[in-house]
mmCIF file of C-alpha atoms in Angstrom:
data_model
loop_
_atom_site.group_PDB
_atom_site.id
_atom_site.type_symbol
_atom_site.label_atom_id
_atom_site.label_comp_id
_atom_site.label_asym_id
_atom_site.label_seq_id
_atom_site.Cartn_x
_atom_site.Cartn_y
_atom_site.Cartn_z
ATOM 1 C CA UNK Q 4 14.267 13.855 13.259
ATOM 2 C CA UNK Q 5 12.845 13.288 9.069
ATOM 3 C CA UNK Q 6 13.372 9.921 7.701
ATOM 4 C CA UNK Q 7 11.260 11.257 4.581
ATOM 5 C CA UNK Q 8 11.391 14.389 2.862
ATOM 6 C CA UNK Q 9 8.537 15.294 0.481
ATOM 7 C CA UNK Q 10 9.680 18.194 -1.822
ATOM 8 C CA UNK Q 11 7.127 20.035 -4.706
ATOM 9 C CA UNK Q 12 6.315 15.825 -6.361
ATOM 10 C CA UNK Q 13 5.122 17.058 -9.174
ATOM 11 C CA UNK Q 14 3.117 13.893 -12.045
ATOM 12 C CA UNK Q 15 0.585 14.591 -14.205
ATOM 13 C CA UNK Q 16 -0.583 11.403 -16.781
ATOM 14 C CA UNK Q 17 -1.323 13.197 -20.240
ATOM 15 C CA UNK Q 18 -2.552 16.377 -19.640
ATOM 16 C CA UNK Q 19 -4.162 16.086 -16.136
ATOM 17 C CA UNK Q 20 -1.649 16.957 -13.580
ATOM 18 C CA UNK Q 21 -2.544 15.162 -10.140
ATOM 19 C CA UNK Q 22 -0.065 15.779 -8.461
ATOM 20 C CA UNK Q 23 0.617 19.902 -7.655
ATOM 21 C CA UNK Q 24 3.832 20.906 -5.484
ATOM 22 C CA UNK Q 25 3.392 18.324 -2.671
ATOM 23 C CA UNK Q 26 5.953 18.871 -0.543
ATOM 24 C CA UNK Q 27 6.064 17.043 3.101
ATOM 25 C CA UNK Q 28 8.290 15.635 6.154
ATOM 26 C CA UNK Q 29 8.171 11.826 7.948
ATOM 27 C CA UNK Q 30 9.662 11.581 11.588
ATOM 28 C CA UNK Q 31 10.387 8.589 12.467
ATOM 29 C CA UNK Q 32 7.263 6.970 14.592
ATOM 30 C CA UNK Q 33 4.861 8.896 12.718
ATOM 31 C CA UNK Q 34 1.438 7.793 11.942
ATOM 32 C CA UNK Q 35 0.700 10.200 8.979
ATOM 33 C CA UNK Q 36 -3.092 10.108 7.918
ATOM 34 C CA UNK Q 37 -3.927 11.419 3.694
ATOM 35 C CA UNK Q 38 -7.253 12.017 3.444
ATOM 36 C CA UNK Q 39 -9.659 13.248 0.474
ATOM 37 C CA UNK Q 40 -11.706 12.953 -1.713
ATOM 38 C CA UNK Q 41 -11.586 10.814 -4.496
ATOM 39 C CA UNK Q 42 -8.851 11.790 -7.317
ATOM 40 C CA UNK Q 43 -7.309 14.252 -5.883
ATOM 41 C CA UNK Q 44 -3.628 12.161 -5.704
ATOM 42 C CA UNK Q 45 -3.829 10.732 -3.013
ATOM 43 C CA UNK Q 46 -2.661 7.206 -3.772
ATOM 44 C CA UNK Q 47 -0.666 8.054 -7.041
ATOM 45 C CA UNK Q 48 1.281 10.922 -4.226
ATOM 46 C CA UNK Q 49 1.819 7.003 -1.979
ATOM 47 C CA UNK Q 50 2.602 5.373 -4.960
ATOM 48 C CA UNK Q 51 4.950 7.260 -6.536
ATOM 49 C CA UNK Q 52 6.942 7.112 -2.622
ATOM 50 C CA UNK Q 53 8.179 3.667 -3.324
ATOM 51 C CA UNK Q 54 8.476 4.120 -7.844
ATOM 52 C CA UNK Q 55 5.939 2.697 -8.022
ATOM 53 C CA UNK Q 56 4.979 5.084 -10.146
ATOM 54 C CA UNK Q 57 7.435 8.193 -11.965
ATOM 55 C CA UNK Q 58 7.147 11.665 -11.091
ATOM 56 C CA UNK Q 59 7.681 14.644 -13.462
ATOM 57 C CA UNK Q 60 9.243 16.989 -10.902
ATOM 58 C CA UNK Q 61 10.420 17.738 -6.989
ATOM 59 C CA UNK Q 62 12.413 15.673 -4.943
ATOM 60 C CA UNK Q 63 12.309 12.170 -2.435
ATOM 61 C CA UNK Q 64 15.212 11.338 -0.154
ATOM 62 C CA UNK Q 65 14.539 8.345 2.550
ATOM 63 C CA UNK Q 66 17.203 8.703 5.584
ATOM 64 C CA UNK Q 67 19.214 11.748 3.300
ATOM 65 C CA UNK Q 68 19.567 8.857 0.663
ATOM 66 C CA UNK Q 69 17.603 10.561 -2.823
ATOM 67 C CA UNK Q 70 15.615 8.157 -4.331
ATOM 68 C CA UNK Q 71 14.814 11.179 -7.066
ATOM 69 C CA UNK Q 72 16.594 14.901 -7.241
ATOM 70 C CA UNK Q 73 14.626 17.288 -8.760
ATOM 71 C CA UNK Q 74 12.947 15.424 -11.230
ATOM 72 C CA UNK Q 75 16.193 13.440 -11.480
ATOM 73 C CA UNK Q 76 15.988 9.486 -10.607
ATOM 74 C CA UNK Q 77 19.052 8.082 -9.059
ATOM 75 C CA UNK Q 78 20.980 4.417 -10.604
ATOM 76 C CA UNK Q 79 18.935 1.479 -10.551
ATOM 77 C CA UNK Q 80 20.985 -0.376 -7.450
ATOM 78 C CA UNK Q 81 20.352 2.788 -5.385
ATOM 79 C CA UNK Q 82 16.071 3.080 -6.274
ATOM 80 C CA UNK Q 83 16.383 -0.505 -5.173
ATOM 81 C CA UNK Q 84 18.317 0.348 -1.760
ATOM 82 C CA UNK Q 85 15.928 3.206 -1.125
ATOM 83 C CA UNK Q 86 12.920 1.234 -1.796
ATOM 84 C CA UNK Q 87 13.676 -1.781 0.252
ATOM 85 C CA UNK Q 88 13.237 1.050 3.747
ATOM 86 C CA UNK Q 89 9.733 0.758 2.105
ATOM 87 C CA UNK Q 90 6.630 -2.092 2.964
ATOM 88 C CA UNK Q 91 3.661 -1.019 1.056
ATOM 89 C CA UNK Q 92 0.291 -2.518 1.619
ATOM 90 C CA UNK Q 93 -2.229 -2.832 -1.324
ATOM 91 C CA UNK Q 94 -6.208 -2.585 -1.555
ATOM 92 C CA UNK Q 95 -6.583 -5.363 -3.246
ATOM 93 C CA UNK Q 96 -3.853 -7.461 -0.757
ATOM 94 C CA UNK Q 97 -1.475 -8.353 -4.175
ATOM 95 C CA UNK Q 98 -1.838 -12.381 -3.013
ATOM 96 C CA UNK Q 99 -0.633 -15.106 -4.609
ATOM 97 C CA UNK Q 100 -3.396 -16.947 -5.292
ATOM 98 C CA UNK Q 101 -1.104 -20.494 -6.046
ATOM 99 C CA UNK Q 102 1.607 -19.868 -3.222
ATOM 100 C CA UNK Q 103 0.109 -20.730 0.506
ATOM 101 C CA UNK Q 104 0.412 -18.488 2.870
ATOM 102 C CA UNK Q 105 4.264 -18.775 4.462
ATOM 103 C CA UNK Q 106 5.327 -18.402 1.460
ATOM 104 C CA UNK Q 107 3.707 -15.568 0.161
ATOM 105 C CA UNK Q 108 5.482 -14.215 3.267
ATOM 106 C CA UNK Q 109 8.688 -15.655 2.098
ATOM 107 C CA UNK Q 110 8.602 -14.698 -1.734
ATOM 108 C CA UNK Q 111 10.478 -11.738 -1.553
ATOM 109 C CA UNK Q 112 13.105 -12.752 0.690
ATOM 110 C CA UNK Q 113 13.832 -15.968 -1.606
ATOM 111 C CA UNK Q 114 13.958 -14.314 -4.918
ATOM 112 C CA UNK Q 115 16.436 -11.500 -3.016
ATOM 113 C CA UNK Q 116 18.516 -13.839 -1.143
ATOM 114 C CA UNK Q 117 17.638 -12.630 1.826
ATOM 115 C CA UNK Q 118 18.414 -14.298 5.005
ATOM 116 C CA UNK Q 119 18.132 -17.767 5.336
ATOM 117 C CA UNK Q 120 15.548 -20.891 4.586
ATOM 118 C CA UNK Q 121 15.187 -21.580 8.477
ATOM 119 C CA UNK Q 122 15.569 -17.850 9.155
ATOM 120 C CA UNK Q 123 12.993 -16.793 6.864
ATOM 121 C CA UNK Q 124 10.228 -18.664 8.060
ATOM 122 C CA UNK Q 125 11.009 -18.341 11.714
ATOM 123 C CA UNK Q 126 9.840 -15.238 11.410
ATOM 124 C CA UNK Q 127 7.279 -15.692 8.967
ATOM 125 C CA UNK Q 128 5.687 -17.700 11.677
ATOM 126 C CA UNK Q 129 6.034 -15.468 13.825
ATOM 127 C CA UNK Q 130 4.065 -11.916 11.381
ATOM 128 C CA UNK Q 131 1.567 -14.754 11.151
ATOM 129 C CA UNK Q 132 1.154 -14.359 14.946
ATOM 130 C CA UNK Q 133 1.138 -11.558 14.992
ATOM 131 C CA UNK Q 134 -1.598 -10.604 12.440
ATOM 132 C CA UNK Q 135 -3.441 -13.561 14.785
ATOM 133 C CA UNK Q 136 -2.979 -16.394 11.513
ATOM 134 C CA UNK Q 137 -1.392 -19.105 12.943
ATOM 135 C CA UNK Q 138 -3.455 -21.578 11.305
ATOM 136 C CA UNK Q 139 -3.243 -19.980 8.419
ATOM 137 C CA UNK Q 140 -0.127 -20.542 6.993
ATOM 138 C CA UNK Q 141 0.146 -23.480 4.832
ATOM 139 C CA UNK Q 142 -3.567 -22.025 3.068
ATOM 140 C CA UNK Q 143 -4.410 -20.560 -0.442
ATOM 141 C CA UNK Q 144 -5.291 -17.327 -0.003
ATOM 142 C CA UNK Q 145 -8.884 -18.614 -1.916
ATOM 143 C CA UNK Q 146 -9.400 -19.898 1.257
ATOM 144 C CA UNK Q 147 -8.797 -16.310 3.284
ATOM 145 C CA UNK Q 148 -11.690 -14.152 3.811
ATOM 146 C CA UNK Q 149 -10.205 -10.408 2.578
ATOM 147 C CA UNK Q 150 -9.524 -8.838 6.098
ATOM 148 C CA UNK Q 151 -7.322 -12.662 6.701
ATOM 149 C CA UNK Q 152 -6.070 -11.993 3.549
ATOM 150 C CA UNK Q 153 -5.302 -8.155 4.177
ATOM 151 C CA UNK Q 154 -3.583 -9.202 7.405
ATOM 152 C CA UNK Q 155 -1.036 -11.332 5.834
ATOM 153 C CA UNK Q 156 -0.585 -8.784 3.545
ATOM 154 C CA UNK Q 157 0.530 -6.331 5.909
ATOM 155 C CA UNK Q 158 2.844 -9.609 7.606
ATOM 156 C CA UNK Q 159 4.287 -9.820 3.954
ATOM 157 C CA UNK Q 160 5.162 -6.278 3.979
ATOM 158 C CA UNK Q 161 6.641 -6.836 7.164
ATOM 159 C CA UNK Q 162 8.824 -9.390 6.395
ATOM 160 C CA UNK Q 163 11.822 -7.667 5.766
ATOM 161 C CA UNK Q 164 11.909 -4.988 8.309
ATOM 162 C CA UNK Q 165 10.836 -1.778 6.662
ATOM 163 C CA UNK Q 166 11.933 1.654 7.950
ATOM 164 C CA UNK Q 167 8.710 2.839 6.450
ATOM 165 C CA UNK Q 168 4.851 0.999 5.859
ATOM 166 C CA UNK Q 169 2.791 2.568 3.609
ATOM 167 C CA UNK Q 170 -1.188 1.630 3.043
ATOM 168 C CA UNK Q 171 -2.637 2.653 0.304
ATOM 169 C CA UNK Q 172 -7.163 2.275 0.898
ATOM 170 C CA UNK Q 173 -6.629 -0.770 3.711
ATOM 171 C CA UNK Q 174 -9.992 -1.228 4.008
ATOM 172 C CA UNK Q 175 -11.449 -0.400 0.659
ATOM 173 C CA UNK Q 176 -12.231 -3.332 -0.780
ATOM 174 C CA UNK Q 177 -13.934 -5.176 2.792
ATOM 175 C CA UNK Q 178 -16.424 -5.926 4.088
ATOM 176 C CA UNK Q 179 -17.777 -3.469 6.943
ATOM 177 C CA UNK Q 180 -17.649 -6.255 9.269
ATOM 178 C CA UNK Q 181 -13.631 -7.255 8.169
ATOM 179 C CA UNK Q 182 -12.578 -3.981 8.652
ATOM 180 C CA UNK Q 183 -12.053 -3.601 12.416
ATOM 181 C CA UNK Q 184 -9.827 -6.575 12.072
ATOM 182 C CA UNK Q 185 -7.683 -5.165 9.706
ATOM 183 C CA UNK Q 186 -7.823 -1.083 11.418
ATOM 184 C CA UNK Q 187 -7.420 -3.247 14.776
ATOM 185 C CA UNK Q 188 -3.775 -4.659 13.416
ATOM 186 C CA UNK Q 189 -2.555 -1.180 12.072
ATOM 187 C CA UNK Q 190 -3.617 0.504 15.326
ATOM 188 C CA UNK Q 191 -1.669 -2.480 17.319
ATOM 189 C CA UNK Q 192 1.544 -1.660 15.367
ATOM 190 C CA UNK Q 193 0.678 2.247 15.911
ATOM 191 C CA UNK Q 194 1.205 1.288 19.538
ATOM 192 C CA UNK Q 195 4.138 -0.435 18.630
ATOM 193 C CA UNK Q 196 5.334 2.640 16.536
ATOM 194 C CA UNK Q 197 6.311 1.569 13.299
ATOM 195 C CA UNK Q 198 6.270 5.291 10.907
ATOM 196 C CA UNK Q 199 3.126 4.946 8.837
ATOM 197 C CA UNK Q 200 1.515 6.583 6.078
ATOM 198 C CA UNK Q 201 -2.060 5.704 5.888
ATOM 199 C CA UNK Q 202 -3.792 6.614 3.081
ATOM 200 C CA UNK Q 203 -7.656 6.429 4.345
ATOM 201 C CA UNK Q 204 -11.322 6.925 4.736
ATOM 202 C CA UNK Q 205 -11.737 5.710 7.874
ATOM 203 C CA UNK Q 206 -12.079 8.982 9.519
ATOM 204 C CA UNK Q 207 -12.725 7.629 12.890
ATOM 205 C CA UNK Q 208 -9.274 5.490 12.461
ATOM 206 C CA UNK Q 209 -7.420 8.799 10.811
ATOM 207 C CA UNK Q 210 -8.722 10.592 14.456
ATOM 208 C CA UNK Q 211 -7.734 8.242 16.705
ATOM 209 C CA UNK Q 212 -4.297 6.854 15.493
ATOM 210 C CA UNK Q 213 -3.066 9.167 13.381
ATOM 211 C CA UNK Q 214 -0.619 12.115 14.705
ATOM 212 C CA UNK Q 215 -0.827 13.917 11.341
ATOM 213 C CA UNK Q 216 -2.770 14.133 8.776
ATOM 214 C CA UNK Q 217 -2.837 15.557 5.632
ATOM 215 C CA UNK Q 218 -5.687 17.124 3.202
ATOM 216 C CA UNK Q 219 -5.433 16.446 -0.354
ATOM 217 C CA UNK Q 220 -7.881 17.900 -3.129
ATOM 218 C CA UNK Q 221 -7.110 18.414 -6.541
ATOM 219 C CA UNK Q 222 -3.474 17.226 -6.221
ATOM 220 C CA UNK Q 223 -3.251 19.542 -3.438
ATOM 221 C CA UNK Q 224 -1.979 19.734 0.574
ATOM 222 C CA UNK Q 225 -4.593 22.111 1.351
ATOM 223 C CA UNK Q 226 -4.498 21.366 4.659
ATOM 224 C CA UNK Q 227 -1.729 19.720 7.386
ATOM 225 C CA UNK Q 228 -1.869 19.056 11.309
ATOM 226 C CA UNK Q 229 -2.816 17.134 13.525
ATOM 227 C CA UNK Q 230 -5.577 15.237 14.095
ATOM 228 C CA UNK Q 231 -7.671 17.901 15.559
ATOM 229 C CA UNK Q 232 -6.242 20.920 14.026
ATOM 230 C CA UNK Q 233 -7.527 19.119 9.628
ATOM 231 C CA UNK Q 234 -10.551 16.741 11.355
ATOM 232 C CA UNK Q 235 -12.275 18.688 14.158
ATOM 233 C CA UNK Q 236 -11.174 22.191 13.630
ATOM 234 C CA UNK Q 237 -10.369 22.492 9.746
ATOM 235 C CA UNK Q 238 -9.299 26.027 8.730
ATOM 236 C CA UNK Q 239 -9.951 25.471 4.640
ATOM 237 C CA UNK Q 240 -13.380 25.839 3.172
ATOM 238 C CA UNK Q 241 -11.943 22.743 1.248
ATOM 239 C CA UNK Q 242 -11.248 20.501 3.916
ATOM 240 C CA UNK Q 243 -14.333 21.757 5.339
ATOM 241 C CA UNK Q 244 -16.961 20.899 2.698
ATOM 242 C CA UNK Q 245 -15.274 17.300 2.337
ATOM 243 C CA UNK Q 246 -15.788 16.005 5.750
ATOM 244 C CA UNK Q 247 -19.354 17.327 6.075
ATOM 245 C CA UNK Q 248 -19.723 15.373 3.560
ATOM 246 C CA UNK Q 249 -18.534 11.930 5.719
ATOM 247 C CA UNK Q 250 -19.703 11.157 9.171
ATOM 248 C CA UNK Q 251 -16.938 12.051 12.036
#
């Protein structure tokens, strides 16, 4: 059953067309890896799903409710309701530096008056335990490593129990030795059947964790399928050239 439908997305920045007729569906429990060269439109596509970028044409629907339908957006109230079903983890963490780790997790429900303080504290501490950071609850982000910051960002994205979790290159800002701890958390979420879309340059990770892979180039989905089809036996020449430049 599709919980996210994306149909013919188009997006331009001035004269540069960065998304060209992007279409795909996401089923419940899917882990979709989005791969491709820099500048291929991966991050713009991901940001469009959660209304951090406005598209010029096409449709996005979550649970059959349209965020945007043929380029026309729903009301602000509906947009807020629909995007609340998705969580986003950014490349550069985007933690509030003046708030402790646990306060970073609780800021969104607090501002949205979602739940009481006791309930939110219980949920935030449980999520910090889940990502292996129970001992960092009262620490400021400046005292954390990059890997720890990203794990906090994942826990924060999970606070509102999203139906879909979006990751925009979650390890690209990390040193290699810190990448593994973040990928482990994402792998654990995959085992728990969390629905995820992950823009990544980690080909081994995409092969091992995703059940679907989208290869994007020049604003288009060039090839899609399961990891074996796309990463091991690609059909398209553009996919083959890209994979030849990376290590599997």
